[in-house]
mmCIF file of C-alpha atoms in Angstrom:
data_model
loop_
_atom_site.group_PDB
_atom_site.id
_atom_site.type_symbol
_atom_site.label_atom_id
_atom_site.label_comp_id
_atom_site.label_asym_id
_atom_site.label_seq_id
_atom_site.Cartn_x
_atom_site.Cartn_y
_atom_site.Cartn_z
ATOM 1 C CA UNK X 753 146.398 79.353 140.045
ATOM 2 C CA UNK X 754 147.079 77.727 143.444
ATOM 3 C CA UNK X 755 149.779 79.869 145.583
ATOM 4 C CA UNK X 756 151.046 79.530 149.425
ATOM 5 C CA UNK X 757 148.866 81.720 152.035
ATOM 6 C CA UNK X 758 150.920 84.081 154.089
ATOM 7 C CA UNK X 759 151.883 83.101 157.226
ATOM 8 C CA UNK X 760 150.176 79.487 156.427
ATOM 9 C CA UNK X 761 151.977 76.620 157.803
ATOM 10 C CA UNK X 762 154.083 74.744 155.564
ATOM 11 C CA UNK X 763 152.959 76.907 152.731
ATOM 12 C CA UNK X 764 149.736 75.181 152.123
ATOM 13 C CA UNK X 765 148.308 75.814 148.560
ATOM 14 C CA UNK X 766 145.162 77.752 148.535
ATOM 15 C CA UNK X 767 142.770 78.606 145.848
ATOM 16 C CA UNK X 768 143.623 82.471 144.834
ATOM 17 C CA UNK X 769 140.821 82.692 141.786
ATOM 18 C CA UNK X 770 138.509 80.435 140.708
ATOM 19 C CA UNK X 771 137.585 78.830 136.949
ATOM 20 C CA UNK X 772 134.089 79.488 135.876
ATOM 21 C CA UNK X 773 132.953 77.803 132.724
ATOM 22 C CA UNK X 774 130.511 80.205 131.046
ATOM 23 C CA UNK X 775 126.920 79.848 129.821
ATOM 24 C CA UNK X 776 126.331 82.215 127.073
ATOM 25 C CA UNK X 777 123.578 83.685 128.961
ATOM 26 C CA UNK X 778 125.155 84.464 131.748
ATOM 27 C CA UNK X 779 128.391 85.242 130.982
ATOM 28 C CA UNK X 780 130.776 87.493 133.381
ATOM 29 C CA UNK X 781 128.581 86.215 136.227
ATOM 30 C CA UNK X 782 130.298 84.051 138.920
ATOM 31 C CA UNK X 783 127.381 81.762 140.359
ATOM 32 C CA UNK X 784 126.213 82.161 144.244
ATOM 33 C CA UNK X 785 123.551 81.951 146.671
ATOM 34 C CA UNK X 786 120.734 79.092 146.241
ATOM 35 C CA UNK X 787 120.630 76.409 148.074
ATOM 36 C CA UNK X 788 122.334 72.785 147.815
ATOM 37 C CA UNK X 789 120.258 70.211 146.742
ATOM 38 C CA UNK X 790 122.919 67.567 145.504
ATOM 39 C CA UNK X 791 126.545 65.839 145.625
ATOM 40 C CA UNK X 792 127.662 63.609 143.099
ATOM 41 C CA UNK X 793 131.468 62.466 143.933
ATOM 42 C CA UNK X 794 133.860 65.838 144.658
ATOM 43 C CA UNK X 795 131.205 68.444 142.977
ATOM 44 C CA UNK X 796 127.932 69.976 144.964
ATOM 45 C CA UNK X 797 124.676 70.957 142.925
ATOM 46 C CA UNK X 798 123.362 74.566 144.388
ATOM 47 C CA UNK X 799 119.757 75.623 143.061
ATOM 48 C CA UNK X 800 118.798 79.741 142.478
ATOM 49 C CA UNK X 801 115.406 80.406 143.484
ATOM 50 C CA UNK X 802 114.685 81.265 139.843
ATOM 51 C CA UNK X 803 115.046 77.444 138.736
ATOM 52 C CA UNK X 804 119.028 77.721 137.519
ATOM 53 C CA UNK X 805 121.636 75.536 138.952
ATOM 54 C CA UNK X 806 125.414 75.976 139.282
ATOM 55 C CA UNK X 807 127.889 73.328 140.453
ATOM 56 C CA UNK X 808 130.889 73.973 143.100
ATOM 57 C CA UNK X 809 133.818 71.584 143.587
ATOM 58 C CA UNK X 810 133.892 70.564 146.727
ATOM 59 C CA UNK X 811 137.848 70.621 146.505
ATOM 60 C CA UNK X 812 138.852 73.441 144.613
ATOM 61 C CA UNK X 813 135.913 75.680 145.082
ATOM 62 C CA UNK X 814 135.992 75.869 141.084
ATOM 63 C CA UNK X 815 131.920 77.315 140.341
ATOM 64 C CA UNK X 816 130.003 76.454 137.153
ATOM 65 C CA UNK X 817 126.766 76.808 135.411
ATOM 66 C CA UNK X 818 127.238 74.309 133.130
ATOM 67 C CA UNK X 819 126.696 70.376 134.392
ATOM 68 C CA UNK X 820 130.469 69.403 134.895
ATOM 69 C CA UNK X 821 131.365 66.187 133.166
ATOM 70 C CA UNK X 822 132.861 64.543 135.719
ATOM 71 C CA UNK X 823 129.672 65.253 137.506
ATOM 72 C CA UNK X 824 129.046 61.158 137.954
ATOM 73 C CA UNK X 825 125.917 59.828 137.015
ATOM 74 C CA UNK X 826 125.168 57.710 140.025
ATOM 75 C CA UNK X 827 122.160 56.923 141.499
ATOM 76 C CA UNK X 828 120.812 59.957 143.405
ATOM 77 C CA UNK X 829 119.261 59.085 147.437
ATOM 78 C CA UNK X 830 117.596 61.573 149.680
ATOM 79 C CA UNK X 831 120.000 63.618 151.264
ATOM 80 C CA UNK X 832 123.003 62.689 148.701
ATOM 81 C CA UNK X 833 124.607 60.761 150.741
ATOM 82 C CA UNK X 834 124.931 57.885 148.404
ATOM 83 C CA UNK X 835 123.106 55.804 150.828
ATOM 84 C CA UNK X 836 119.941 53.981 150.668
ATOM 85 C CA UNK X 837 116.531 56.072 151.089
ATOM 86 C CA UNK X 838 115.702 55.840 154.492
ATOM 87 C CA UNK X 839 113.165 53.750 155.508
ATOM 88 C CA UNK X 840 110.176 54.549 157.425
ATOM 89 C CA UNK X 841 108.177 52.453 160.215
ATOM 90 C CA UNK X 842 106.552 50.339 157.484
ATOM 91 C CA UNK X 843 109.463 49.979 155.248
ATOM 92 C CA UNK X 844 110.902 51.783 152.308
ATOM 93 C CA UNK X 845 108.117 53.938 150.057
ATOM 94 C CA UNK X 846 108.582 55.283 146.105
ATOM 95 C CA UNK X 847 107.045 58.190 146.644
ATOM 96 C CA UNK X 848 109.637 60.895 144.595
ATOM 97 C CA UNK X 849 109.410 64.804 144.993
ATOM 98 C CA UNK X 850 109.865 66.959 141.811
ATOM 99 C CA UNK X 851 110.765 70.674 142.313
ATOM 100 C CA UNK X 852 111.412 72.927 139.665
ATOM 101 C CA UNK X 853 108.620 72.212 137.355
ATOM 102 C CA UNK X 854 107.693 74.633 134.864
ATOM 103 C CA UNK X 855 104.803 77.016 135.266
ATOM 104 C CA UNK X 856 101.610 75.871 134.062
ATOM 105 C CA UNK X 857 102.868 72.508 133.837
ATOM 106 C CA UNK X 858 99.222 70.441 133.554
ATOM 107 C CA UNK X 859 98.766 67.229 135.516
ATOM 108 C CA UNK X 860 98.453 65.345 132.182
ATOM 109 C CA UNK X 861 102.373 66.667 130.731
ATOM 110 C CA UNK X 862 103.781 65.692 134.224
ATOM 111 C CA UNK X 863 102.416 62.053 134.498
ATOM 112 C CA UNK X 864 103.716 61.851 130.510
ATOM 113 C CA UNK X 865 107.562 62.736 131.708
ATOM 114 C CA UNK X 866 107.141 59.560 133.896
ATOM 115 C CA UNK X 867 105.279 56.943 132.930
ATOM 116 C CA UNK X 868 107.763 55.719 131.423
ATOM 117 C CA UNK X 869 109.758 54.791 134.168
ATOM 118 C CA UNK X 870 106.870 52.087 135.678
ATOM 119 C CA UNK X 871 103.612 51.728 136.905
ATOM 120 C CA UNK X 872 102.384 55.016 138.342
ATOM 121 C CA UNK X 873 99.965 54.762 141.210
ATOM 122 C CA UNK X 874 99.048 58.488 141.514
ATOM 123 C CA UNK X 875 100.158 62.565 140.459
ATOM 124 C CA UNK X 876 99.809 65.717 142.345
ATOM 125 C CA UNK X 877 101.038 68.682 140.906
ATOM 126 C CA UNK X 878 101.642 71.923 142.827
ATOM 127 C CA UNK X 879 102.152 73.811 139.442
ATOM 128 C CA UNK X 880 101.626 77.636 141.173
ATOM 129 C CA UNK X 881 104.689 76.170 143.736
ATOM 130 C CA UNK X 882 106.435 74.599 140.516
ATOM 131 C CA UNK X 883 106.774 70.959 142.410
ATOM 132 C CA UNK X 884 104.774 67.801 142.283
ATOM 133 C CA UNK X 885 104.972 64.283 143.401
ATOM 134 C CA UNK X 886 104.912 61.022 141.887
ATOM 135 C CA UNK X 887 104.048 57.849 143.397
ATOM 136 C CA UNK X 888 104.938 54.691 141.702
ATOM 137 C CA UNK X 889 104.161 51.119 142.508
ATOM 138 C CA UNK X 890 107.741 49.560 143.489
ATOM 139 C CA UNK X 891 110.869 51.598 145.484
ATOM 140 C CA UNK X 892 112.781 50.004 142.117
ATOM 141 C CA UNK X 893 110.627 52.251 139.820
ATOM 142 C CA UNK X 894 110.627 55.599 141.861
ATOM 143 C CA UNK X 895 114.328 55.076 141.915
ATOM 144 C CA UNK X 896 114.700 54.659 137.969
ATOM 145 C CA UNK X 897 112.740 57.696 137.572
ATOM 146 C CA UNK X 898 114.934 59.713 139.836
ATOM 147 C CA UNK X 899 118.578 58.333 137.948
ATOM 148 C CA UNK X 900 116.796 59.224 134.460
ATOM 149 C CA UNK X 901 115.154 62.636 135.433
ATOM 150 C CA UNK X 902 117.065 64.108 138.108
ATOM 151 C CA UNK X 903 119.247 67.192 136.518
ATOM 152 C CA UNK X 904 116.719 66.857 133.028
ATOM 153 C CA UNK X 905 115.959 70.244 131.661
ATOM 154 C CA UNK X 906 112.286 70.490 130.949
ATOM 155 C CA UNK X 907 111.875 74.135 129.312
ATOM 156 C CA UNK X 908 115.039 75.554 130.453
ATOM 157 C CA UNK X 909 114.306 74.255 134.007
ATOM 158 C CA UNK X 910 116.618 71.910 135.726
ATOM 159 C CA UNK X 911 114.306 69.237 137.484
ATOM 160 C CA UNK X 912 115.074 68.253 140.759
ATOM 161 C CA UNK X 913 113.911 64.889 141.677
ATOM 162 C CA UNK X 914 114.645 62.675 144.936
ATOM 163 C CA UNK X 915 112.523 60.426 147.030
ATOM 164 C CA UNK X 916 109.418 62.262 149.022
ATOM 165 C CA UNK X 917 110.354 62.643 152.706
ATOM 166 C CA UNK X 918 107.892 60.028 154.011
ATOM 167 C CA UNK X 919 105.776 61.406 156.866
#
């Protein structure tokens, strides 16, 4: 329900409640907290420290834990801008970051969820920090792997996958 602020000019709508689509599991719980670690056209990705995302309209401030449809499916770029990745002083690098990785994960199970996006040059898994990186041979195939496995759940973990800030 949208309904005029006191004393606002013009009566400007404002948001007085807000819609939240309900997982089973966590139903009655409004999502909050995390951090932001995506924007896909008017929604923002937040991520809970426990590996559980929620998504806020940037608009409407409408929160949900469940992957909003309009949530567009475009490519994803370091810093969600919708911009290139940067490029470094020697030119652009496929080197991708994946957070959220499940505990334990073994270096073998990680290079399997993406080798099949290209030629993988190497793997380093940070399992006890639940991240790893991947480094493929071409910028192309880095960013395949991020459109296909960005926002995958890999058991009941949301990945989070973007290019490697390049230092």
């Amino acid at each position: 329900p949208v309904a005029p602020a006191p004393g606002a000019a013009g009566g400007a709508p404002v948001v007085t409640t807000l819609a939240i689509a309900e997982a089973p599991s966590m139903a009655g719980t409004i999502p909050s907290g995390g951090r932001q670690v995506g924007t896909r056209g008017e929604w923002a990705e937040f991520s809970l420290l426990d590996g559980r995302s929620y998504y806020v309209h940037i608009i409407t401030g409408e929160k949900t834990w469940a992957r909003p449809q309009d949530y567009l499916n475009i490519a994803s770029r370091r810093g969600a801008t919708g911009l290139p990745a940067p490029m470094g002083p020697g030119g652009s690098h496929s080197n991708i970051y994946v957070g959220s990785l499940p505990a334990g994960i073994s270096d073998a199970t990680f290079r399997s969820l993406f080798q099949s996006f290209g030629g993988i040059v190497s793997t380093k898994v940070v399992s006890e920090l639940h991240y790893g990186f991947v480094k493929f041979r071409t910028m192309n195939e880095a960013q395949c792997a991020i459109d296909g496995m960005n926002g995958v759940n890999v058991n009941g973990l949301t990945l989070q996958v973007r290019f490697a800030n390049k230092q």
